[in-house]
Amino acid sequence: MQKILVGLKRVVDYNVRIRVKEDGSGVVTDGVKMSINPFDEIALEEALRIRERGDASEVIVVSIGEEDCQQQLRTGLAMGADRAILVQTDQPVDPLAAARTLLKLIEKEQPELVILGKQAIDDDCNQTGQMLAALWDRPQATFASQLELNGQQAKVTREVDAGLEVIEVDLPAVVTTDLRLNEPRYVKLPDIMKAKKKPLETLELSALIDDAAPYCAIGEHAAPPQRSRGVMVNNASELVDALRDKGLVN
Ligand code: AMP
């Protein structure tokens, strides 16, 4: 296999307590720690392992978004990716725009495998991989917890509601990662230094796709209602009384 393309979305770090902006127009990102979407780190780790086994020659990381996505791409390069592509835009990028953009890069780079996260933890859409496979007219194996390559085929164990499902897909294909696929490596300081010299190409989103306007308008963001304090009860009958007081049981 020649190339693997991996999507890295820049998202608010999963340890950050999300705050909604006062005007409800979105969540606060100023001064907030941003990271690679955790499922995308898993996608990159898997691509690196495939290359290290000798089953691929190049791993390319791609991020679509604002200029600051360079930080996440540099982290991807420090993890071990060979080169990076930033598709730059200041506008929000929804799954369909991301999939259409990735398709353009696929046409240019001709990868045999595209690995994405099963979902981005900011919008929890879980759509981009599926849309990309449809637009590319290639197979998809989503929610992967194991991936084996055999020549022109991939055997993928998928995490589904009923347990595990094993499917075989012809390559090229889109695989999206689930949490148990692997544990991503830590970046070491010398790798961060080395990553500064690796190629990072920047393209304008408008040069790849013409209409990137979101197809879905978000009306308002609101924080969940504050939870009231819990009540300690000493036994089951006090619990039943407390529930009855609240009108939750008769
Ligand atoms: P979503 O459909 O938004 O939940 O995203 C699923 C996956 O698609 C993510 O885990 C990424 O691998 C990829 N993806 C979505 N948006 C972007 C983006 N703006 N840049 C790079 N990859 C993306």
CSV table of C-alpha atoms and ligand atoms in Angstrom, one decimal:
chain,number,residue,atom,x,y,z
A,1,MET,CA,0.0,0.0,0.0
A,2,GLN,CA,1.2,3.4,-0.8
A,3,LYS,CA,-0.6,6.1,1.1
A,4,ILE,CA,-2.9,6.4,4.1
A,5,LEU,CA,-4.8,9.7,4.6
A,6,VAL,CA,-5.9,10.5,8.2
A,7,GLY,CA,-8.3,13.3,9.2
A,8,LEU,CA,-7.3,15.3,12.3
A,9,LYS,CA,-10.0,17.7,13.5
A,10,ARG,CA,-9.0,20.5,16.0
A,11,VAL,CA,-11.5,20.4,18.9
A,12,VAL,CA,-11.7,21.7,22.5
A,13,ASP,CA,-9.6,19.3,24.6
A,14,TYR,CA,-11.7,16.6,26.2
A,15,ASN,CA,-10.6,17.6,29.7
A,16,VAL,CA,-12.0,21.1,29.4
A,17,ARG,CA,-15.2,22.0,31.0
A,18,ILE,CA,-17.3,23.4,28.1
A,19,ARG,CA,-18.8,26.9,28.7
A,20,VAL,CA,-21.5,28.3,26.4
A,21,LYS,CA,-21.1,31.9,25.2
A,22,GLU,CA,-23.4,34.4,26.9
A,23,ASP,CA,-25.2,35.2,23.7
A,24,GLY,CA,-25.8,31.4,23.0
A,25,SER,CA,-23.9,31.6,19.7
A,26,GLY,CA,-21.5,28.8,20.5
A,27,VAL,CA,-19.1,27.6,23.1
A,28,VAL,CA,-16.2,29.6,24.5
A,29,THR,CA,-12.9,28.7,22.7
A,30,ASP,CA,-10.8,31.8,23.5
A,31,GLY,CA,-8.0,30.8,25.9
A,32,VAL,CA,-9.3,27.2,25.9
A,33,LYS,CA,-6.9,24.2,25.4
A,34,MET,CA,-7.5,22.8,21.9
A,35,SER,CA,-6.4,19.3,20.8
A,36,ILE,CA,-6.6,16.6,18.2
A,37,ASN,CA,-10.0,14.9,18.3
A,38,PRO,CA,-9.3,11.8,20.4
A,39,PHE,CA,-10.7,9.4,17.8
A,40,ASP,CA,-8.4,11.0,15.2
A,41,GLU,CA,-5.4,10.3,17.4
A,42,ILE,CA,-6.4,6.7,17.3
A,43,ALA,CA,-6.8,6.9,13.5
A,44,LEU,CA,-3.3,8.3,13.2
A,45,GLU,CA,-1.8,5.7,15.6
A,46,GLU,CA,-3.3,2.9,13.5
A,47,ALA,CA,-2.0,4.4,10.3
A,48,LEU,CA,1.5,4.7,11.8
A,49,ARG,CA,1.4,1.1,13.0
A,50,ILE,CA,0.4,0.0,9.5
A,51,ARG,CA,3.4,2.0,8.0
A,52,GLU,CA,5.7,0.6,10.7
A,53,ARG,CA,4.7,-2.9,9.8
A,54,GLY,CA,5.8,-2.1,6.2
A,55,ASP,CA,2.2,-2.2,4.8
A,56,ALA,CA,2.2,1.5,3.8
A,57,SER,CA,4.8,3.9,2.7
A,58,GLU,CA,3.4,7.3,3.7
A,59,VAL,CA,0.9,8.7,6.2
A,60,ILE,CA,-0.6,12.1,5.4
A,61,VAL,CA,-2.6,14.0,8.0
A,62,VAL,CA,-5.2,16.5,7.0
A,63,SER,CA,-7.0,19.2,8.9
A,64,ILE,CA,-9.8,21.5,7.6
A,65,GLY,CA,-10.3,24.7,9.5
A,66,GLU,CA,-8.6,27.8,10.8
A,67,GLU,CA,-4.9,28.6,10.6
A,68,ASP,CA,-4.4,27.4,14.2
A,69,CYS,CA,-5.2,23.8,13.0
A,70,GLN,CA,-1.4,23.8,12.2
A,71,GLN,CA,-0.8,23.1,15.9
A,72,GLN,CA,-2.7,19.8,15.7
A,73,LEU,CA,-1.0,19.0,12.4
A,74,ARG,CA,2.4,19.6,13.9
A,75,THR,CA,1.4,17.2,16.8
A,76,GLY,CA,0.4,14.7,14.2
A,77,LEU,CA,3.8,15.1,12.5
A,78,ALA,CA,5.5,14.7,15.8
A,79,MET,CA,3.6,11.5,16.4
A,80,GLY,CA,5.1,10.2,13.2
A,81,ALA,CA,3.0,11.3,10.1
A,82,ASP,CA,5.2,12.0,7.0
A,83,ARG,CA,3.5,15.2,5.9
A,84,ALA,CA,0.5,17.4,6.6
A,85,ILE,CA,-2.1,19.3,4.6
A,86,LEU,CA,-4.1,22.2,6.1
A,87,VAL,CA,-7.2,23.2,4.2
A,88,GLN,CA,-7.7,26.6,5.5
A,89,THR,CA,-11.0,28.4,6.2
A,90,ASP,CA,-12.4,30.7,8.8
A,91,GLN,CA,-15.9,29.4,8.3
A,92,PRO,CA,-17.4,26.5,10.3
A,93,VAL,CA,-16.9,23.2,8.4
A,94,ASP,CA,-19.8,20.7,8.7
A,95,PRO,CA,-19.5,17.0,7.9
A,96,LEU,CA,-20.6,17.3,4.3
A,97,ALA,CA,-18.1,20.1,3.5
A,98,ALA,CA,-15.4,18.0,5.3
A,99,ALA,CA,-16.3,15.0,3.2
A,100,ARG,CA,-16.3,16.9,0.0
A,101,THR,CA,-13.0,18.5,0.8
A,102,LEU,CA,-11.4,15.1,1.7
A,103,LEU,CA,-12.7,13.7,-1.6
A,104,LYS,CA,-10.8,16.4,-3.5
A,105,LEU,CA,-7.6,15.5,-1.6
A,106,ILE,CA,-8.2,11.8,-2.3
A,107,GLU,CA,-8.5,12.6,-6.0
A,108,LYS,CA,-5.1,14.4,-5.7
A,109,GLU,CA,-3.3,11.9,-3.4
A,110,GLN,CA,-4.9,8.6,-4.4
A,111,PRO,CA,-4.6,6.9,-1.0
A,112,GLU,CA,-5.5,3.2,-0.6
A,113,LEU,CA,-6.9,3.8,2.9
A,114,VAL,CA,-8.6,6.8,4.6
A,115,ILE,CA,-8.8,6.6,8.4
A,116,LEU,CA,-11.1,9.0,10.3
A,117,GLY,CA,-12.5,9.2,13.8
A,118,LYS,CA,-15.9,7.7,14.3
A,119,GLN,CA,-17.0,11.1,15.5
A,120,ALA,CA,-15.6,14.5,16.4
A,121,ILE,CA,-16.2,15.2,20.1
A,122,ASP,CA,-17.3,18.8,19.5
A,123,ASP,CA,-20.4,18.2,17.4
A,124,ASP,CA,-20.7,14.4,17.8
A,125,CYS,CA,-22.0,14.2,14.3
A,126,ASN,CA,-20.6,10.8,13.3
A,127,GLN,CA,-21.2,11.5,9.6
A,128,THR,CA,-18.1,12.5,7.8
A,129,GLY,CA,-16.7,9.0,7.1
A,130,GLN,CA,-20.0,7.7,5.9
A,131,MET,CA,-20.6,10.7,3.6
A,132,LEU,CA,-17.1,10.4,2.3
A,133,ALA,CA,-17.5,6.7,1.4
A,134,ALA,CA,-20.7,7.5,-0.4
A,135,LEU,CA,-19.2,10.4,-2.4
A,136,TRP,CA,-16.1,8.4,-3.2
A,137,ASP,CA,-18.2,5.4,-4.0
A,138,ARG,CA,-15.9,3.1,-2.0
A,139,PRO,CA,-16.6,0.7,0.9
A,140,GLN,CA,-16.8,1.9,4.5
A,141,ALA,CA,-16.0,0.1,7.8
A,142,THR,CA,-17.1,2.3,10.7
A,143,PHE,CA,-16.5,1.9,14.5
A,144,ALA,CA,-13.4,-0.2,14.0
A,145,SER,CA,-11.9,-1.9,17.0
A,146,GLN,CA,-9.5,-4.1,15.0
A,147,LEU,CA,-8.0,-3.7,11.5
A,148,GLU,CA,-6.1,-6.2,9.5
A,149,LEU,CA,-4.9,-5.7,6.0
A,150,ASN,CA,-4.5,-8.6,3.5
A,151,GLY,CA,-3.3,-7.3,0.1
A,152,GLN,CA,-6.2,-5.4,-1.5
A,153,GLN,CA,-8.6,-6.2,1.4
A,154,ALA,CA,-9.2,-5.0,4.9
A,155,LYS,CA,-10.7,-7.2,7.6
A,156,VAL,CA,-12.4,-4.9,10.2
A,157,THR,CA,-13.9,-5.8,13.5
A,158,ARG,CA,-16.7,-3.3,14.2
A,159,GLU,CA,-18.2,-2.4,17.5
A,160,VAL,CA,-22.0,-2.6,17.0
A,161,ASP,CA,-24.9,-2.6,19.5
A,162,ALA,CA,-25.1,-6.4,19.5
A,163,GLY,CA,-21.4,-6.9,20.1
A,164,LEU,CA,-18.7,-7.3,17.5
A,165,GLU,CA,-19.1,-7.6,13.8
A,166,VAL,CA,-16.3,-8.7,11.4
A,167,ILE,CA,-16.5,-7.5,7.8
A,168,GLU,CA,-14.1,-7.5,4.8
A,169,VAL,CA,-13.9,-4.6,2.5
A,170,ASP,CA,-12.0,-4.0,-0.7
A,171,LEU,CA,-9.5,-1.2,-0.7
A,172,PRO,CA,-9.5,1.7,-1.2
A,173,ALA,CA,-11.9,2.2,1.6
A,174,VAL,CA,-12.8,4.5,4.5
A,175,VAL,CA,-12.3,3.2,8.1
A,176,THR,CA,-13.5,5.1,11.1
A,177,THR,CA,-12.1,4.4,14.5
A,178,ASP,CA,-13.6,3.3,17.8
A,179,LEU,CA,-12.0,3.8,21.2
A,180,ARG,CA,-10.6,0.2,21.6
A,181,LEU,CA,-8.7,0.1,18.3
A,182,ASN,CA,-5.4,1.1,20.0
A,183,GLU,CA,-3.8,3.4,22.5
A,184,PRO,CA,-2.1,6.3,20.8
A,185,ARG,CA,1.6,6.9,21.5
A,186,TYR,CA,2.9,9.9,23.5
A,187,VAL,CA,4.9,12.5,21.6
A,188,LYS,CA,8.5,12.9,22.7
A,189,LEU,CA,10.4,16.1,22.7
A,190,PRO,CA,12.9,15.2,19.9
A,191,ASP,CA,10.0,14.2,17.7
A,192,ILE,CA,8.5,17.7,18.3
A,193,MET,CA,11.7,19.3,17.1
A,194,LYS,CA,11.9,16.9,14.1
A,195,ALA,CA,8.3,17.7,13.2
A,196,LYS,CA,9.1,21.3,12.6
A,197,LYS,CA,11.0,20.3,9.5
A,198,LYS,CA,8.4,18.1,8.0
A,199,PRO,CA,6.3,19.4,5.1
A,200,LEU,CA,3.0,21.2,5.9
A,201,GLU,CA,1.1,22.3,2.8
A,202,THR,CA,-1.6,24.9,3.1
A,203,LEU,CA,-4.5,25.1,0.6
A,204,GLU,CA,-7.5,27.4,0.6
A,205,LEU,CA,-10.8,25.6,1.1
A,206,SER,CA,-12.4,27.8,-1.6
A,207,ALA,CA,-9.8,26.4,-4.1
A,208,LEU,CA,-11.1,22.9,-3.5
A,209,ILE,CA,-14.9,23.1,-3.2
A,210,ASP,CA,-17.1,26.0,-4.2
A,211,ASP,CA,-20.1,26.1,-1.8
A,212,ALA,CA,-19.0,25.1,1.7
A,213,ALA,CA,-21.8,26.8,3.5
A,214,PRO,CA,-23.2,24.6,6.3
A,215,TYR,CA,-26.4,22.8,5.3
A,216,CYS,CA,-27.7,22.8,8.8
A,217,ALA,CA,-28.1,26.1,10.8
A,218,ILE,CA,-27.6,25.9,14.5
A,219,GLY,CA,-30.3,27.9,16.3
A,220,GLU,CA,-28.9,28.3,19.7
A,221,HIS,CA,-26.5,26.8,22.2
A,222,ALA,CA,-27.6,26.4,25.9
A,223,ALA,CA,-25.9,25.0,28.9
A,224,PRO,CA,-27.7,22.1,30.6
A,225,PRO,CA,-29.9,23.2,33.6
A,226,GLN,CA,-28.0,23.4,36.9
A,227,ARG,CA,-28.5,20.2,38.9
A,228,SER,CA,-30.0,20.7,42.3
A,229,ARG,CA,-28.2,19.2,45.3
A,230,GLY,CA,-28.8,15.5,46.1
A,231,VAL,CA,-30.5,14.4,49.3
A,232,MET,CA,-29.1,11.6,51.5
A,233,VAL,CA,-31.5,9.0,52.7
A,234,ASN,CA,-30.9,6.4,55.4
A,235,ASN,CA,-33.0,3.5,54.1
A,236,ALA,CA,-35.4,2.4,51.4
A,237,SER,CA,-38.6,3.7,53.0
A,238,GLU,CA,-37.0,7.2,53.3
A,239,LEU,CA,-36.1,6.9,49.7
A,240,VAL,CA,-39.7,6.0,48.8
A,241,ASP,CA,-41.0,9.0,50.9
A,242,ALA,CA,-38.6,11.4,49.2
A,243,LEU,CA,-39.7,10.2,45.8
A,244,ARG,CA,-43.3,10.5,46.8
A,245,ASP,CA,-42.7,14.1,48.1
A,246,LYS,CA,-41.4,14.9,44.6
A,247,GLY,CA,-44.4,13.3,43.0
A,248,LEU,CA,-42.2,10.7,41.2
A,249,VAL,CA,-44.1,7.7,42.7
A,250,ASN,CA,-47.6,7.3,44.0
B,1,AMP,P1,-17.9,14.1,12.5
B,1,AMP,O1,-18.7,13.4,11.3
B,1,AMP,O2,-18.0,15.6,12.5
B,1,AMP,O3,-18.3,13.5,13.8
B,1,AMP,O4,-16.4,13.7,12.2
B,1,AMP,C1,-15.9,12.4,12.0
B,1,AMP,C2,-14.5,12.4,11.7
B,1,AMP,O5,-14.3,13.1,10.4
B,1,AMP,C3,-13.5,13.1,12.6
B,1,AMP,O6,-13.2,12.3,13.7
B,1,AMP,C4,-12.3,13.4,11.7
B,1,AMP,O7,-11.5,12.3,11.5
B,1,AMP,C5,-13.0,13.7,10.4
B,1,AMP,N1,-13.3,15.2,10.3
B,1,AMP,C6,-14.4,15.9,10.4
B,1,AMP,N2,-14.3,17.2,10.3
B,1,AMP,C7,-12.9,17.4,10.0
B,1,AMP,C8,-12.1,18.5,9.8
B,1,AMP,N3,-12.6,19.8,9.9
B,1,AMP,N4,-10.8,18.3,9.6
B,1,AMP,C9,-10.3,17.1,9.6
B,1,AMP,N5,-11.0,16.0,9.8
B,1,AMP,C10,-12.3,16.1,10.0
